[in-house]
């Protein structure tokens, strides 16, 4: 039932690609989430609408459809991206759209008193957002962002369908080469699970670091 | 112009046929997720460690690993155990099991939200546990989580393109076949994207209505 | 938005509600302030002048508009009608082409420099140490050098008796200590007017005293104009130069604390004081 040891090298190679895509798309997703999440609360209507369109579009269509569209259809507009770019761009934008809602609700959850105190200290809205609101909201964003990163990790399996040799693709290659189907895919799943555990432990550490000494009971 | 209207109109009926398959897969998968999710939630709350720990661990494992690999696993491994099913059945089982680990969390939140006093009151009235659960607890736990469950129906719907990887003739598979025959991917893939967008947005509006109707919060 | 006509502004003496030590130029002038939330009228055509360095206590039943008056002065709420002047300069309006137009963000920021506020719920920044709570705005809003801001923050925290808590976080402090930090934080911006909005209402009874004593010291030592919304009648009596009784968005009665508390003229004032003092 167990996979012979010599195959783990291939899976490990694939896992590294998976981790790489997860990390890069994760960074892009975070940036998109922050920009779109804040833009959705802008008082300037065109900015707000652009953000809403982005969020609804990427949440409304399937991640695989987005990847395929970028991969197959975009070249027809003369824009040919490498599979790796498509993967990072597609998944980053996709997860970022979900992240925008996380950012928005975390910011909205900051008590009104914090905004008022910042205003009473004559902070500009931008300064208040940067130094008072966001640092508090980030702590509240971490658990949902942890979940989103797991979703992102799972979604990276889709890149095997656009020719990237990630963990899933390596599993398939081994499957066709050896036909030891059950142990191979079980090993692939375990690899994903371990990466997911790694992501979660990173977020737990971040949470501990960011909430040290504070927030035990928010200032009433 | 790159966009070929004649071709688009030619593939549209085929894609609409495939949309029916897609919707069927999503609905059947959703029903499995609803039932299995409740069983998982009950097992985890049962208080019997031999049941709650393994079920909890397995659910965590399934939720943290990619649906695509789980589909491969089912697709290639089930026949090895002498279970011959169609790709469609394999696909909806995969969708259902994967999302059952999500609906289980939703049920859990709903059940946790019912005050302890309700159980105690039912005990005091000498109701049996089953009767208490069915007539007292569930009617209070379910309505608030209905919209959240609805969102998972949309999520399942958007994950059905993954079934194309195990040869189910849903929209994405049909679009890819059409595209590979003519080397024109733009039209079928764009139509698929739009169809997803339309169905998701309509469902989101319907769930929003349902939510207002139930007068409850979207997220638990 | 209507602006006061010059005639209106120039006739304070005839107006009972503008009772202020005579001859002084007002530090703050509210003229015809109206504010409603939906159909609920919170401030109803309210006039009030405050002299420089005057200490005024605002009392009255909840919902009578006293907190809202502080909030429109702090620019947390925009009045529906009327005007406010701080030291002769309009707050919610700014001069432009010889007339007055609604203030923009820049004008409001300029005017806000004059005013500081302490809130019922403290509203300290929970992710910053006590010291950073006090230095954050001076450094990033006023552009004061960090070392200088630190030194001044330590002096202020010394004044409110919290020198040893500079590196604590708000969650580690009692309510009374948090409120004293909030006072130091507001003072660090060197306002000319300080607003206190029910600052002891959220406190445990045993910590009310330490906060009031800080405010008492402040009233003695500083040349600050102070407005205080309070339910502590005893403190209002000893602290205030003038007490205003609010009822349904208007000031029904005002005067020196001795007169207002010992010999209230208005029926409603009498009823309110009876109810409060009995409890």
mmCIF file of N, CA and C in Angstrom, chain A residues 1 56-66 68-69 72-74 76-78 94 98 101 105 150-151 153-161 168 172 175 181-183 185-186 188-190 192-193 196-197, chain B residues 2 57 60-70 72-73 76-77 81 98-99 102 154 157-162 164-165 172 176 183-187 189-190 192-194 196-198 200-201 204 218-219:
data_model
loop_
_atom_site.group_PDB
_atom_site.id
_atom_site.type_symbol
_atom_site.label_atom_id
_atom_site.label_comp_id
_atom_site.label_asym_id
_atom_site.label_seq_id
_atom_site.Cartn_x
_atom_site.Cartn_y
_atom_site.Cartn_z
ATOM 1 N N UNK A 1 0.837 -1.210 0.000
ATOM 2 C CA UNK A 1 0.000 0.000 0.000
ATOM 3 C C UNK A 1 0.866 1.253 0.000
ATOM 4 N N UNK A 56 -17.044 40.784 -7.489
ATOM 5 C CA UNK A 56 -18.165 39.964 -7.935
ATOM 6 C C UNK A 56 -17.778 39.099 -9.132
ATOM 7 N N UNK A 57 -16.960 39.673 -10.013
ATOM 8 C CA UNK A 57 -16.579 38.901 -11.201
ATOM 9 C C UNK A 57 -15.755 37.680 -10.817
ATOM 10 N N UNK A 58 -14.734 37.895 -9.999
ATOM 11 C CA UNK A 58 -13.849 36.770 -9.691
ATOM 12 C C UNK A 58 -14.468 35.786 -8.716
ATOM 13 N N UNK A 59 -15.422 36.272 -7.898
ATOM 14 C CA UNK A 59 -16.100 35.316 -7.020
ATOM 15 C C UNK A 59 -17.217 34.602 -7.762
ATOM 16 N N UNK A 60 -17.726 35.249 -8.814
ATOM 17 C CA UNK A 60 -18.876 34.686 -9.516
ATOM 18 C C UNK A 60 -18.508 33.615 -10.528
ATOM 19 N N UNK A 61 -17.259 33.651 -10.996
ATOM 20 C CA UNK A 61 -16.863 32.630 -11.956
ATOM 21 C C UNK A 61 -15.913 31.657 -11.288
ATOM 22 N N UNK A 62 -15.780 30.522 -11.921
ATOM 23 C CA UNK A 62 -14.994 29.451 -11.335
ATOM 24 C C UNK A 62 -13.502 29.712 -11.518
ATOM 25 N N UNK A 63 -12.698 29.268 -10.542
ATOM 26 C CA UNK A 63 -11.240 29.462 -10.632
ATOM 27 C C UNK A 63 -10.684 28.779 -11.878
ATOM 28 N N UNK A 64 -11.188 27.586 -12.167
ATOM 29 C CA UNK A 64 -10.672 26.857 -13.329
ATOM 30 C C UNK A 64 -11.020 27.580 -14.626
ATOM 31 N N UNK A 65 -12.239 28.122 -14.682
ATOM 32 C CA UNK A 65 -12.629 28.879 -15.878
ATOM 33 C C UNK A 65 -11.687 30.060 -16.062
ATOM 34 N N UNK A 66 -11.378 30.745 -14.951
ATOM 35 C CA UNK A 66 -10.475 31.897 -15.044
ATOM 36 C C UNK A 66 -9.097 31.480 -15.533
ATOM 37 N N UNK A 68 -8.268 28.796 -17.315
ATOM 38 C CA UNK A 68 -8.348 28.373 -18.720
ATOM 39 C C UNK A 68 -8.482 29.574 -19.635
ATOM 40 N N UNK A 69 -9.268 30.535 -19.177
ATOM 41 C CA UNK A 69 -9.488 31.712 -20.018
ATOM 42 C C UNK A 69 -8.165 32.452 -20.202
ATOM 43 N N UNK A 72 -5.906 29.946 -22.429
ATOM 44 C CA UNK A 72 -6.264 29.654 -23.825
ATOM 45 C C UNK A 72 -6.728 30.889 -24.601
ATOM 46 N N UNK A 73 -7.468 31.759 -23.908
ATOM 47 C CA UNK A 73 -8.117 32.850 -24.648
ATOM 48 C C UNK A 73 -7.267 34.105 -24.722
ATOM 49 N N UNK A 74 -6.501 34.370 -23.672
ATOM 50 C CA UNK A 74 -5.728 35.601 -23.655
ATOM 51 C C UNK A 74 -4.733 35.698 -24.805
ATOM 52 N N UNK A 76 -5.058 34.973 -27.718
ATOM 53 C CA UNK A 76 -5.740 35.444 -28.923
ATOM 54 C C UNK A 76 -5.773 36.964 -28.981
ATOM 55 N N UNK A 77 -5.614 37.607 -27.817
ATOM 56 C CA UNK A 77 -5.541 39.060 -27.812
ATOM 57 C C UNK A 77 -4.090 39.524 -27.918
ATOM 58 N N UNK A 78 -3.224 38.582 -28.279
ATOM 59 C CA UNK A 78 -1.823 38.939 -28.455
ATOM 60 C C UNK A 78 -1.049 38.976 -27.158
ATOM 61 N N UNK A 94 -8.139 35.542 -8.036
ATOM 62 C CA UNK A 94 -9.312 34.799 -7.570
ATOM 63 C C UNK A 94 -9.423 34.855 -6.047
ATOM 64 N N UNK A 98 -11.945 37.094 -2.769
ATOM 65 C CA UNK A 98 -12.514 36.649 -1.495
ATOM 66 C C UNK A 98 -11.885 37.411 -0.337
ATOM 67 N N UNK A 101 -13.320 40.820 0.785
ATOM 68 C CA UNK A 101 -14.429 40.790 1.733
ATOM 69 C C UNK A 101 -13.926 40.625 3.162
ATOM 70 N N UNK A 105 -14.703 43.377 5.994
ATOM 71 C CA UNK A 105 -15.454 43.124 7.224
ATOM 72 C C UNK A 105 -14.573 43.330 8.452
ATOM 73 N N UNK A 150 -5.421 28.199 2.685
ATOM 74 C CA UNK A 150 -5.657 26.768 2.481
ATOM 75 C C UNK A 150 -6.464 26.574 1.191
ATOM 76 N N UNK A 151 -7.470 27.449 0.997
ATOM 77 C CA UNK A 151 -8.244 27.365 -0.252
ATOM 78 C C UNK A 151 -7.337 27.593 -1.460
ATOM 79 N N UNK A 153 -4.073 27.012 -1.583
ATOM 80 C CA UNK A 153 -3.239 25.810 -1.740
ATOM 81 C C UNK A 153 -4.006 24.739 -2.507
ATOM 82 N N UNK A 154 -5.260 24.521 -2.135
ATOM 83 C CA UNK A 154 -6.064 23.508 -2.812
ATOM 84 C C UNK A 154 -6.293 23.892 -4.272
ATOM 85 N N UNK A 155 -6.515 25.186 -4.499
ATOM 86 C CA UNK A 155 -6.784 25.633 -5.870
ATOM 87 C C UNK A 155 -5.545 25.485 -6.754
ATOM 88 N N UNK A 156 -4.338 25.482 -6.138
ATOM 89 C CA UNK A 156 -3.139 25.341 -6.985
ATOM 90 C C UNK A 156 -3.137 24.010 -7.719
ATOM 91 N N UNK A 157 -3.883 23.015 -7.225
ATOM 92 C CA UNK A 157 -3.936 21.723 -7.934
ATOM 93 C C UNK A 157 -4.443 21.922 -9.365
ATOM 94 N N UNK A 158 -5.233 22.982 -9.568
ATOM 95 C CA UNK A 158 -5.790 23.230 -10.906
ATOM 96 C C UNK A 158 -4.696 23.552 -11.929
ATOM 97 N N UNK A 159 -3.552 24.066 -11.450
ATOM 98 C CA UNK A 159 -2.532 24.467 -12.418
ATOM 99 C C UNK A 159 -1.968 23.257 -13.154
ATOM 100 N N UNK A 160 -2.173 22.051 -12.586
ATOM 101 C CA UNK A 160 -1.726 20.845 -13.300
ATOM 102 C C UNK A 160 -2.463 20.718 -14.623
ATOM 103 N N UNK A 161 -3.651 21.347 -14.718
ATOM 104 C CA UNK A 161 -4.428 21.257 -15.955
ATOM 105 C C UNK A 161 -3.962 22.274 -16.992
ATOM 106 N N UNK A 168 0.240 17.796 -7.996
ATOM 107 C CA UNK A 168 -0.807 16.982 -8.610
ATOM 108 C C UNK A 168 -0.338 16.391 -9.939
ATOM 109 N N UNK A 172 0.095 12.521 -11.178
ATOM 110 C CA UNK A 172 -0.487 11.916 -12.382
ATOM 111 C C UNK A 172 0.567 11.235 -13.237
ATOM 112 N N UNK A 175 1.384 8.097 -11.743
ATOM 113 C CA UNK A 175 0.250 7.196 -11.893
ATOM 114 C C UNK A 175 0.286 6.513 -13.257
ATOM 115 N N UNK A 181 -1.860 3.371 -8.275
ATOM 116 C CA UNK A 181 -2.748 4.519 -8.126
ATOM 117 C C UNK A 181 -3.020 4.930 -6.677
ATOM 118 N N UNK A 182 -3.490 3.985 -5.886
ATOM 119 C CA UNK A 182 -3.914 4.343 -4.528
ATOM 120 C C UNK A 182 -2.778 4.938 -3.699
ATOM 121 N N UNK A 183 -1.615 4.273 -3.606
ATOM 122 C CA UNK A 183 -0.551 4.866 -2.780
ATOM 123 C C UNK A 183 -0.065 6.201 -3.326
ATOM 124 N N UNK A 185 -1.773 8.605 -5.066
ATOM 125 C CA UNK A 185 -2.661 9.740 -4.769
ATOM 126 C C UNK A 185 -2.807 9.951 -3.270
ATOM 127 N N UNK A 186 -2.697 8.851 -2.501
ATOM 128 C CA UNK A 186 -2.734 9.043 -1.051
ATOM 129 C C UNK A 186 -1.522 9.867 -0.612
ATOM 130 N N UNK A 188 0.127 11.995 -2.410
ATOM 131 C CA UNK A 188 -0.076 13.382 -2.868
ATOM 132 C C UNK A 188 -0.967 14.135 -1.869
ATOM 133 N N UNK A 189 -2.058 13.477 -1.468
ATOM 134 C CA UNK A 189 -2.965 14.134 -0.521
ATOM 135 C C UNK A 189 -2.255 14.443 0.800
ATOM 136 N N UNK A 190 -1.431 13.489 1.259
ATOM 137 C CA UNK A 190 -0.707 13.714 2.518
ATOM 138 C C UNK A 190 0.255 14.900 2.375
ATOM 139 N N UNK A 192 -0.147 17.495 0.446
ATOM 140 C CA UNK A 192 -0.968 18.712 0.528
ATOM 141 C C UNK A 192 -1.347 19.000 1.973
ATOM 142 N N UNK A 193 -1.708 17.943 2.686
ATOM 143 C CA UNK A 193 -2.137 18.133 4.065
ATOM 144 C C UNK A 193 -0.997 18.712 4.903
ATOM 145 N N UNK A 196 -0.613 22.273 4.173
ATOM 146 C CA UNK A 196 -1.692 23.018 4.831
ATOM 147 C C UNK A 196 -1.377 23.217 6.311
ATOM 148 N N UNK A 197 -0.863 22.158 6.955
ATOM 149 C CA UNK A 197 -0.491 22.301 8.366
ATOM 150 C C UNK A 197 0.589 23.356 8.530
ATOM 151 N N UNK B 2 -11.670 39.334 -33.421
ATOM 152 C CA UNK B 2 -11.296 37.975 -33.052
ATOM 153 C C UNK B 2 -12.524 37.146 -32.701
ATOM 154 N N UNK B 57 -10.662 14.166 12.403
ATOM 155 C CA UNK B 57 -9.360 14.195 11.719
ATOM 156 C C UNK B 57 -9.552 13.981 10.217
ATOM 157 N N UNK B 60 -10.984 17.054 8.627
ATOM 158 C CA UNK B 60 -9.937 18.075 8.523
ATOM 159 C C UNK B 60 -9.024 17.762 7.337
ATOM 160 N N UNK B 61 -8.696 16.502 7.186
ATOM 161 C CA UNK B 61 -7.808 16.074 6.101
ATOM 162 C C UNK B 61 -8.472 16.355 4.748
ATOM 163 N N UNK B 62 -9.726 15.970 4.624
ATOM 164 C CA UNK B 62 -10.415 16.169 3.347
ATOM 165 C C UNK B 62 -10.568 17.651 3.037
ATOM 166 N N UNK B 63 -10.832 18.448 4.093
ATOM 167 C CA UNK B 63 -11.040 19.864 3.854
ATOM 168 C C UNK B 63 -9.753 20.590 3.490
ATOM 169 N N UNK B 64 -8.615 20.027 3.892
ATOM 170 C CA UNK B 64 -7.344 20.716 3.648
ATOM 171 C C UNK B 64 -6.646 20.268 2.373
ATOM 172 N N UNK B 65 -7.237 19.339 1.645
ATOM 173 C CA UNK B 65 -6.552 18.830 0.449
ATOM 174 C C UNK B 65 -7.425 19.065 -0.786
ATOM 175 N N UNK B 66 -6.783 19.115 -1.964
ATOM 176 C CA UNK B 66 -7.505 19.551 -3.163
ATOM 177 C C UNK B 66 -8.572 18.559 -3.622
ATOM 178 N N UNK B 67 -9.721 19.107 -3.974
ATOM 179 C CA UNK B 67 -10.800 18.301 -4.536
ATOM 180 C C UNK B 67 -10.346 17.561 -5.783
ATOM 181 N N UNK B 68 -9.520 18.226 -6.599
ATOM 182 C CA UNK B 68 -9.085 17.609 -7.854
ATOM 183 C C UNK B 68 -8.370 16.276 -7.598
ATOM 184 N N UNK B 69 -7.465 16.274 -6.615
ATOM 185 C CA UNK B 69 -6.720 15.043 -6.309
ATOM 186 C C UNK B 69 -7.664 14.006 -5.720
ATOM 187 N N UNK B 70 -8.624 14.480 -4.904
ATOM 188 C CA UNK B 70 -9.600 13.535 -4.352
ATOM 189 C C UNK B 70 -10.412 12.890 -5.478
ATOM 190 N N UNK B 72 -9.358 12.397 -8.594
ATOM 191 C CA UNK B 72 -8.477 11.403 -9.226
ATOM 192 C C UNK B 72 -8.459 10.132 -8.400
ATOM 193 N N UNK B 73 -8.311 10.320 -7.091
ATOM 194 C CA UNK B 73 -8.237 9.184 -6.193
ATOM 195 C C UNK B 73 -9.464 8.290 -6.373
ATOM 196 N N UNK B 76 -9.605 6.685 -10.032
ATOM 197 C CA UNK B 76 -8.681 5.599 -10.346
ATOM 198 C C UNK B 76 -8.724 4.471 -9.334
ATOM 199 N N UNK B 77 -9.096 4.801 -8.087
ATOM 200 C CA UNK B 77 -8.965 3.809 -7.031
ATOM 201 C C UNK B 77 -10.233 2.993 -6.831
ATOM 202 N N UNK B 81 -11.237 -1.418 -6.242
ATOM 203 C CA UNK B 81 -11.977 -2.134 -5.206
ATOM 204 C C UNK B 81 -13.232 -2.788 -5.787
ATOM 205 N N UNK B 98 -16.380 16.174 -0.271
ATOM 206 C CA UNK B 98 -15.521 17.324 -0.004
ATOM 207 C C UNK B 98 -16.312 18.423 0.708
ATOM 208 N N UNK B 99 -17.471 18.751 0.181
ATOM 209 C CA UNK B 99 -18.229 19.860 0.767
ATOM 210 C C UNK B 99 -18.980 19.465 2.032
ATOM 211 N N UNK B 102 -17.382 20.942 4.850
ATOM 212 C CA UNK B 102 -17.712 22.357 5.078
ATOM 213 C C UNK B 102 -19.091 22.490 5.732
ATOM 214 N N UNK B 154 -23.573 27.370 -4.180
ATOM 215 C CA UNK B 154 -22.908 28.139 -5.233
ATOM 216 C C UNK B 154 -21.449 27.697 -5.364
ATOM 217 N N UNK B 157 -21.269 24.520 -7.180
ATOM 218 C CA UNK B 157 -21.541 24.789 -8.590
ATOM 219 C C UNK B 157 -20.285 25.278 -9.295
ATOM 220 N N UNK B 158 -19.558 26.171 -8.626
ATOM 221 C CA UNK B 158 -18.370 26.728 -9.258
ATOM 222 C C UNK B 158 -17.210 25.745 -9.288
ATOM 223 N N UNK B 159 -17.297 24.674 -8.513
ATOM 224 C CA UNK B 159 -16.242 23.660 -8.546
ATOM 225 C C UNK B 159 -16.552 22.518 -9.524
ATOM 226 N N UNK B 160 -17.752 22.516 -10.091
ATOM 227 C CA UNK B 160 -18.069 21.417 -11.015
ATOM 228 C C UNK B 160 -17.150 21.345 -12.233
ATOM 229 N N UNK B 161 -16.533 22.454 -12.698
ATOM 230 C CA UNK B 161 -15.616 22.304 -13.837
ATOM 231 C C UNK B 161 -14.492 21.304 -13.560
ATOM 232 N N UNK B 162 -14.205 21.079 -12.273
ATOM 233 C CA UNK B 162 -13.158 20.106 -11.956
ATOM 234 C C UNK B 162 -13.527 18.712 -12.452
ATOM 235 N N UNK B 164 -14.456 17.958 -15.173
ATOM 236 C CA UNK B 164 -13.955 17.764 -16.533
ATOM 237 C C UNK B 164 -12.670 16.945 -16.521
ATOM 238 N N UNK B 165 -11.918 17.056 -15.414
ATOM 239 C CA UNK B 165 -10.652 16.328 -15.328
ATOM 240 C C UNK B 165 -10.869 14.822 -15.247
ATOM 241 N N UNK B 172 -17.337 22.714 -18.844
ATOM 242 C CA UNK B 172 -15.925 22.955 -19.124
ATOM 243 C C UNK B 172 -15.360 21.911 -20.086
ATOM 244 N N UNK B 176 -13.881 22.579 -23.754
ATOM 245 C CA UNK B 176 -12.521 22.186 -24.134
ATOM 246 C C UNK B 176 -12.526 21.315 -25.389
ATOM 247 N N UNK B 183 -9.661 24.720 -32.583
ATOM 248 C CA UNK B 183 -8.601 25.611 -32.120
ATOM 249 C C UNK B 183 -9.124 27.008 -31.829
ATOM 250 N N UNK B 184 -10.429 27.120 -31.587
ATOM 251 C CA UNK B 184 -10.990 28.406 -31.163
ATOM 252 C C UNK B 184 -11.495 28.242 -29.734
ATOM 253 N N UNK B 185 -10.648 28.618 -28.788
ATOM 254 C CA UNK B 185 -11.018 28.459 -27.385
ATOM 255 C C UNK B 185 -11.773 29.660 -26.835
ATOM 256 N N UNK B 186 -11.539 30.822 -27.447
ATOM 257 C CA UNK B 186 -12.056 32.062 -26.870
ATOM 258 C C UNK B 186 -13.562 32.004 -26.646
ATOM 259 N N UNK B 187 -14.311 31.634 -27.711
ATOM 260 C CA UNK B 187 -15.765 31.698 -27.622
ATOM 261 C C UNK B 187 -16.324 30.724 -26.587
ATOM 262 N N UNK B 189 -14.905 29.191 -24.056
ATOM 263 C CA UNK B 189 -14.470 29.483 -22.685
ATOM 264 C C UNK B 189 -15.125 30.753 -22.142
ATOM 265 N N UNK B 190 -15.268 31.752 -23.012
ATOM 266 C CA UNK B 190 -15.909 32.989 -22.566
ATOM 267 C C UNK B 190 -17.371 32.738 -22.227
ATOM 268 N N UNK B 192 -18.704 29.920 -21.283
ATOM 269 C CA UNK B 192 -18.757 29.178 -20.015
ATOM 270 C C UNK B 192 -18.597 30.138 -18.840
ATOM 271 N N UNK B 193 -17.609 31.028 -18.951
ATOM 272 C CA UNK B 193 -17.396 32.002 -17.878
ATOM 273 C C UNK B 193 -18.635 32.836 -17.624
ATOM 274 N N UNK B 194 -19.249 33.318 -18.706
ATOM 275 C CA UNK B 194 -20.436 34.155 -18.557
ATOM 276 C C UNK B 194 -21.591 33.374 -17.939
ATOM 277 N N UNK B 196 -21.392 30.843 -15.932
ATOM 278 C CA UNK B 196 -21.112 30.710 -14.500
ATOM 279 C C UNK B 196 -21.463 31.990 -13.759
ATOM 280 N N UNK B 197 -21.022 33.099 -14.347
ATOM 281 C CA UNK B 197 -21.263 34.390 -13.715
ATOM 282 C C UNK B 197 -22.760 34.623 -13.543
ATOM 283 N N UNK B 198 -23.511 34.358 -14.631
ATOM 284 C CA UNK B 198 -24.954 34.607 -14.586
ATOM 285 C C UNK B 198 -25.621 33.745 -13.522
ATOM 286 N N UNK B 200 -24.281 32.198 -10.957
ATOM 287 C CA UNK B 200 -23.831 32.541 -9.600
ATOM 288 C C UNK B 200 -24.501 33.807 -9.105
ATOM 289 N N UNK B 201 -24.572 34.812 -9.967
ATOM 290 C CA UNK B 201 -25.146 36.078 -9.530
ATOM 291 C C UNK B 201 -26.623 35.920 -9.211
ATOM 292 N N UNK B 204 -26.897 34.150 -6.009
ATOM 293 C CA UNK B 204 -26.534 35.027 -4.894
ATOM 294 C C UNK B 204 -27.695 35.944 -4.541
ATOM 295 N N UNK B 218 -25.646 36.587 7.403
ATOM 296 C CA UNK B 218 -25.072 35.713 6.397
ATOM 297 C C UNK B 218 -24.054 34.765 7.020
ATOM 298 N N UNK B 219 -23.209 35.300 7.850
ATOM 299 C CA UNK B 219 -22.133 34.464 8.391
ATOM 300 C C UNK B 219 -22.373 34.153 9.858
#
